[in-house]
């Protein structure tokens, strides 16, 4: 059962007799809701309403994101692994930056979206140069991966031309040497693995990778934020480098420290193990 909220303030549970209720109205005015405002707004954008159990889980996830500070640091939070294809593309933070499924990536309920190594990909519609929280030297990209395609020359991200600023990463160990975070030079912040993968920078001289608690830092100077959207299951220039990984979700925003990374990992692991799939 979700806890009760008025706005963002947590309240005690409401009862009618011995029954816990979700909503209470005074006339036509809603004066009590069992969900936080952000969850209510998200549910309203879903074409098909999730079950009560899934609503509770989504609400709990948002509340946990807010409690650790992650919610406020993000421009984009997307959980692919919901119950249907439409809800899986929604940006929980901002309805103007929802994802687009290009060439019919395969959606599987509770497991997310997958590419095909040929033509299918997700356009996140997030352009790093327009990020509010995502800044040149204060940035993160997060990938929650269910299955990583370890074939060679596979990558996600954004390559801006002609200035060549990049935000990209790879699910292939050999190709991860090409990882870039707001820069033209490359560095090996390690490949995407099954689980939680963070890429980011908190200064102008270093970029980081954090994979299930293992951190790598390399010296690479920042030069600019990409000016075109980030793609998943390919990088957005002519060669493409498509891959068939399956992702459960992603986010973009300001830099996240290691304590917050661990908190987000715990929250997303809980979501994954309770949403309906097998993890």
Short mmCIF file of C-alpha atoms in Angstrom, two decimals:
data_model
loop_
_atom_site.label_atom_id
_atom_site.label_comp_id
_atom_site.label_asym_id
_atom_site.label_seq_id
_atom_site.Cartn_x
_atom_site.Cartn_y
_atom_site.Cartn_z
CA UNK A 1 0.00 0.00 0.00
CA UNK A 2 1.40 3.40 -0.97
CA UNK A 3 1.75 6.07 1.69
CA UNK A 4 -0.54 9.11 1.57
CA UNK A 5 0.63 12.49 0.28
CA UNK A 6 -0.75 15.99 0.05
CA UNK A 7 1.49 17.57 -2.55
CA UNK A 8 4.96 16.35 -1.65
CA UNK A 9 4.23 16.06 2.10
CA UNK A 10 3.91 12.54 3.43
CA UNK A 11 0.80 12.04 5.54
CA UNK A 12 -0.62 9.19 7.60
CA UNK A 13 -2.80 6.58 5.92
CA UNK A 14 -6.49 7.36 5.52
CA UNK A 15 -9.14 4.88 6.58
CA UNK A 16 -12.86 4.42 6.10
CA UNK A 17 -13.65 2.05 8.91
CA UNK A 18 -10.84 -0.50 8.76
CA UNK A 19 -10.25 -0.05 5.00
CA UNK A 20 -7.28 1.96 3.73
CA UNK A 21 -8.47 4.27 0.94
CA UNK A 22 -6.61 5.82 -1.98
CA UNK A 23 -8.59 9.04 -2.43
CA UNK A 24 -10.91 11.22 -0.36
CA UNK A 25 -13.04 13.99 -1.83
CA UNK A 26 -14.74 16.94 -0.17
CA UNK A 27 -17.56 17.58 -2.59
CA UNK A 28 -15.80 17.48 -5.97
CA UNK A 29 -12.40 18.50 -4.52
CA UNK A 30 -9.73 15.86 -4.02
CA UNK A 31 -8.35 16.43 -0.51
CA UNK A 32 -6.42 13.17 -0.10
CA UNK A 33 -4.43 10.98 -2.48
CA UNK A 34 -2.49 7.84 -1.75
CA UNK A 35 0.02 8.84 -4.44
CA UNK A 36 2.46 11.72 -4.74
CA UNK A 37 1.65 14.48 -7.26
CA UNK A 38 4.34 13.32 -9.68
CA UNK A 39 2.94 9.78 -9.79
CA UNK A 40 -0.61 11.06 -10.33
CA UNK A 41 0.59 13.19 -13.24
CA UNK A 42 2.44 10.22 -14.74
CA UNK A 43 -0.59 7.92 -14.49
CA UNK A 44 -2.69 10.55 -16.27
CA UNK A 45 -0.34 10.34 -19.27
CA UNK A 46 -0.69 6.57 -19.61
CA UNK A 47 -3.15 5.40 -22.27
CA UNK A 48 -3.87 2.26 -20.25
CA UNK A 49 -3.89 2.45 -16.48
CA UNK A 50 -1.55 0.09 -14.61
CA UNK A 51 -2.76 -2.23 -11.90
CA UNK A 52 -3.04 -0.94 -8.35
CA UNK A 53 0.05 -2.95 -7.40
CA UNK A 54 2.07 -1.37 -10.22
CA UNK A 55 0.81 2.10 -9.35
CA UNK A 56 1.99 1.51 -5.79
CA UNK A 57 5.39 0.38 -7.07
CA UNK A 58 5.78 3.38 -9.40
CA UNK A 59 4.77 5.75 -6.62
CA UNK A 60 7.24 4.17 -4.20
CA UNK A 61 9.98 4.42 -6.83
CA UNK A 62 9.35 8.13 -7.41
CA UNK A 63 9.25 8.81 -3.66
CA UNK A 64 12.59 7.00 -3.24
CA UNK A 65 14.09 8.96 -6.17
CA UNK A 66 13.02 12.19 -4.50
CA UNK A 67 14.29 11.14 -1.08
CA UNK A 68 17.86 10.55 -2.32
CA UNK A 69 17.93 13.68 -4.52
CA UNK A 70 18.00 11.85 -7.87
CA UNK A 71 14.62 13.14 -9.04
CA UNK A 72 15.63 16.79 -8.80
CA UNK A 73 18.97 16.18 -10.58
CA UNK A 74 17.41 14.53 -13.66
CA UNK A 75 16.09 16.03 -16.88
CA UNK A 76 14.94 12.61 -18.06
CA UNK A 77 13.90 9.44 -16.23
CA UNK A 78 12.46 6.64 -18.37
CA UNK A 79 11.55 3.13 -17.21
CA UNK A 80 11.17 0.98 -20.33
CA UNK A 81 10.16 -2.08 -18.33
CA UNK A 82 6.59 -1.15 -17.46
CA UNK A 83 3.51 -3.08 -18.56
CA UNK A 84 2.94 -1.71 -22.08
CA UNK A 85 4.83 -0.10 -24.95
CA UNK A 86 3.29 3.38 -24.62
CA UNK A 87 3.96 3.81 -20.91
CA UNK A 88 7.48 2.45 -21.38
CA UNK A 89 8.44 5.46 -23.52
CA UNK A 90 7.28 8.13 -21.08
CA UNK A 91 9.74 10.48 -19.42
CA UNK A 92 8.63 10.50 -15.81
CA UNK A 93 10.07 14.00 -15.29
CA UNK A 94 8.97 15.96 -18.37
CA UNK A 95 6.20 15.21 -20.86
CA UNK A 96 8.01 17.21 -23.58
CA UNK A 97 10.95 14.74 -23.76
CA UNK A 98 9.35 11.33 -24.22
CA UNK A 99 11.17 8.65 -26.21
CA UNK A 100 10.28 7.49 -29.74
CA UNK A 101 10.47 3.89 -30.97
CA UNK A 102 12.04 3.98 -34.44
CA UNK A 103 11.56 1.02 -36.81
CA UNK A 104 9.72 -1.05 -34.20
CA UNK A 105 12.13 -2.01 -31.44
CA UNK A 106 10.73 -5.06 -29.67
CA UNK A 107 8.96 -4.28 -26.40
CA UNK A 108 8.49 -7.00 -23.78
CA UNK A 109 6.35 -6.23 -20.74
CA UNK A 110 8.43 -5.85 -17.56
CA UNK A 111 11.72 -6.32 -19.49
CA UNK A 112 11.83 -3.20 -21.66
CA UNK A 113 12.94 -2.45 -25.23
CA UNK A 114 15.57 -4.15 -27.41
CA UNK A 115 17.31 -3.26 -30.66
CA UNK A 116 18.05 -5.67 -33.52
CA UNK A 117 21.58 -4.80 -34.77
CA UNK A 118 20.11 -3.72 -38.13
CA UNK A 119 17.72 -0.77 -38.09
CA UNK A 120 15.74 -0.54 -34.85
CA UNK A 121 16.56 2.06 -32.23
CA UNK A 122 15.14 4.42 -29.61
CA UNK A 123 15.35 8.18 -30.07
CA UNK A 124 15.40 9.56 -26.53
CA UNK A 125 14.59 13.03 -27.94
CA UNK A 126 16.95 14.41 -25.29
CA UNK A 127 19.48 16.87 -26.72
CA UNK A 128 22.32 17.31 -24.21
CA UNK A 129 22.99 20.94 -25.16
CA UNK A 130 19.46 21.85 -24.04
CA UNK A 131 19.66 20.06 -20.70
CA UNK A 132 18.71 22.04 -17.61
CA UNK A 133 20.47 19.80 -15.09
CA UNK A 134 22.73 18.11 -17.65
CA UNK A 135 25.63 20.56 -18.02
CA UNK A 136 29.09 20.51 -19.59
CA UNK A 137 31.00 19.61 -16.42
CA UNK A 138 28.08 18.42 -14.30
CA UNK A 139 26.40 15.54 -16.10
CA UNK A 140 25.34 11.91 -16.03
CA UNK A 141 23.90 9.33 -18.39
CA UNK A 142 22.43 6.17 -16.87
CA UNK A 143 21.57 2.83 -18.48
CA UNK A 144 19.74 0.00 -16.73
CA UNK A 145 20.64 -3.00 -18.90
CA UNK A 146 18.89 -6.37 -18.92
CA UNK A 147 20.97 -7.95 -21.73
CA UNK A 148 24.11 -6.42 -23.29
CA UNK A 149 25.01 -7.13 -26.93
CA UNK A 150 28.76 -7.69 -26.74
CA UNK A 151 29.35 -7.72 -30.50
CA UNK A 152 32.10 -5.44 -31.80
CA UNK A 153 31.59 -1.83 -32.90
CA UNK A 154 28.28 -1.34 -31.07
CA UNK A 155 27.46 1.91 -29.32
CA UNK A 156 24.75 4.30 -28.08
CA UNK A 157 24.76 8.07 -27.94
CA UNK A 158 25.00 11.39 -29.73
CA UNK A 159 27.63 12.65 -32.17
CA UNK A 160 27.21 16.32 -33.10
CA UNK A 161 28.57 17.45 -36.43
CA UNK A 162 30.57 19.39 -37.39
CA UNK A 163 31.93 20.07 -33.87
CA UNK A 164 32.10 16.34 -33.00
CA UNK A 165 31.07 16.73 -29.35
CA UNK A 166 29.90 13.36 -28.09
CA UNK A 167 28.01 11.57 -25.41
CA UNK A 168 28.37 7.87 -26.11
CA UNK A 169 29.12 4.49 -24.56
CA UNK A 170 29.34 0.89 -25.74
CA UNK A 171 28.15 -2.56 -24.62
CA UNK A 172 31.32 -4.03 -26.15
CA UNK A 173 34.55 -4.23 -24.14
CA UNK A 174 36.85 -3.62 -27.10
CA UNK A 175 34.82 -0.62 -28.28
CA UNK A 176 34.42 1.01 -24.86
CA UNK A 177 37.76 2.76 -25.45
CA UNK A 178 35.66 5.17 -27.57
CA UNK A 179 33.43 6.35 -24.72
CA UNK A 180 32.96 10.12 -24.58
CA UNK A 181 31.11 12.45 -22.20
CA UNK A 182 30.80 16.00 -23.57
CA UNK A 183 34.13 15.82 -25.35
CA UNK A 184 35.89 15.07 -28.62
CA UNK A 185 38.67 12.90 -27.16
CA UNK A 186 37.90 9.37 -26.04
CA UNK A 187 38.54 7.26 -22.96
CA UNK A 188 37.69 3.82 -21.64
CA UNK A 189 35.07 4.20 -18.90
CA UNK A 190 34.21 0.51 -19.45
CA UNK A 191 31.38 -1.21 -21.25
CA UNK A 192 27.69 -1.43 -20.44
CA UNK A 193 27.05 -4.58 -18.40
CA UNK A 194 23.90 -6.24 -17.10
CA UNK A 195 22.58 -4.00 -14.33
CA UNK A 196 23.23 -0.38 -13.43
CA UNK A 197 25.60 1.70 -15.57
CA UNK A 198 26.40 5.37 -14.92
CA UNK A 199 28.57 7.61 -17.12
CA UNK A 200 29.34 11.19 -16.13
CA UNK A 201 31.64 14.01 -15.20
CA UNK A 202 31.84 16.45 -12.30
CA UNK A 203 34.67 18.61 -13.66
CA UNK A 204 36.34 19.65 -16.89
CA UNK A 205 39.21 17.14 -16.80
CA UNK A 206 37.78 13.71 -15.92
CA UNK A 207 34.95 11.43 -16.96
CA UNK A 208 33.66 8.44 -15.04
CA UNK A 209 32.04 5.08 -15.48
CA UNK A 210 30.27 3.22 -12.63
CA UNK A 211 29.06 -0.31 -13.28
CA UNK A 212 27.31 -2.20 -10.48
CA UNK A 213 29.49 -0.43 -7.93
CA UNK A 214 32.81 -0.63 -9.81
CA UNK A 215 34.12 2.84 -10.70
CA UNK A 216 36.56 3.90 -13.41
CA UNK A 217 37.89 7.45 -13.85
CA UNK A 218 39.89 8.63 -16.86
CA UNK A 219 41.43 11.98 -17.77
CA UNK A 220 39.57 13.47 -20.75
CA UNK A 221 38.98 17.22 -21.10
CA UNK A 222 35.43 18.41 -21.81
CA UNK A 223 34.86 20.44 -24.98
CA UNK A 224 31.09 20.77 -25.46
CA UNK A 225 27.63 19.23 -25.15
CA UNK A 226 26.16 17.42 -28.18
CA UNK A 227 23.56 19.45 -30.08
CA UNK A 228 21.50 16.52 -31.41
CA UNK A 229 19.42 13.87 -29.59
CA UNK A 230 20.86 10.78 -27.94
CA UNK A 231 19.95 7.43 -29.54
CA UNK A 232 19.86 4.03 -27.85
CA UNK A 233 20.75 0.79 -29.67
CA UNK A 234 22.74 2.89 -32.17
CA UNK A 235 24.71 6.13 -32.27
CA UNK A 236 23.18 8.89 -34.37
CA UNK A 237 25.45 9.31 -37.33
CA UNK A 238 25.66 7.60 -40.71
CA UNK A 239 27.48 4.42 -39.65
CA UNK A 240 24.93 3.76 -36.90
CA UNK A 241 26.63 0.91 -35.02
CA UNK A 242 23.30 -0.75 -34.20
CA UNK A 243 23.08 -3.38 -31.47
CA UNK A 244 20.55 -5.76 -29.96
CA UNK A 245 20.92 -5.05 -26.24
CA UNK A 246 17.78 -4.88 -24.09
CA UNK A 247 17.45 -1.95 -21.70
CA UNK A 248 15.09 -1.55 -18.74
CA UNK A 249 15.50 2.22 -18.46
CA UNK A 250 17.74 5.27 -18.64
CA UNK A 251 18.20 8.80 -17.33
CA UNK A 252 20.08 12.01 -18.08
CA UNK A 253 20.80 14.92 -15.78
CA UNK A 254 23.34 16.47 -13.45
CA UNK A 255 26.28 14.64 -11.89
CA UNK A 256 25.38 11.92 -9.39
CA UNK A 257 27.84 11.05 -6.63
CA UNK A 258 28.63 7.49 -5.59
CA UNK A 259 26.28 7.50 -2.60
CA UNK A 260 23.37 8.53 -4.81
CA UNK A 261 24.35 6.00 -7.47
CA UNK A 262 24.10 3.25 -4.86
CA UNK A 263 20.68 4.54 -3.77
CA UNK A 264 19.39 4.67 -7.35
CA UNK A 265 20.73 1.17 -7.98
CA UNK A 266 18.87 -0.12 -4.91
CA UNK A 267 15.64 1.60 -5.99
CA UNK A 268 15.83 0.35 -9.57
CA UNK A 269 16.79 -3.16 -8.51
CA UNK A 270 13.72 -3.19 -6.27
CA UNK A 271 11.53 -1.94 -9.13
CA UNK A 272 12.91 -4.61 -11.48
CA UNK A 273 12.38 -7.48 -9.07
CA UNK A 274 8.82 -6.41 -8.23
CA UNK A 275 7.46 -5.16 -11.57
CA UNK A 276 6.70 -8.64 -12.91
CA UNK A 277 9.79 -9.94 -14.71
CA UNK A 278 12.54 -12.28 -13.56
CA UNK A 279 15.82 -10.55 -12.66
#
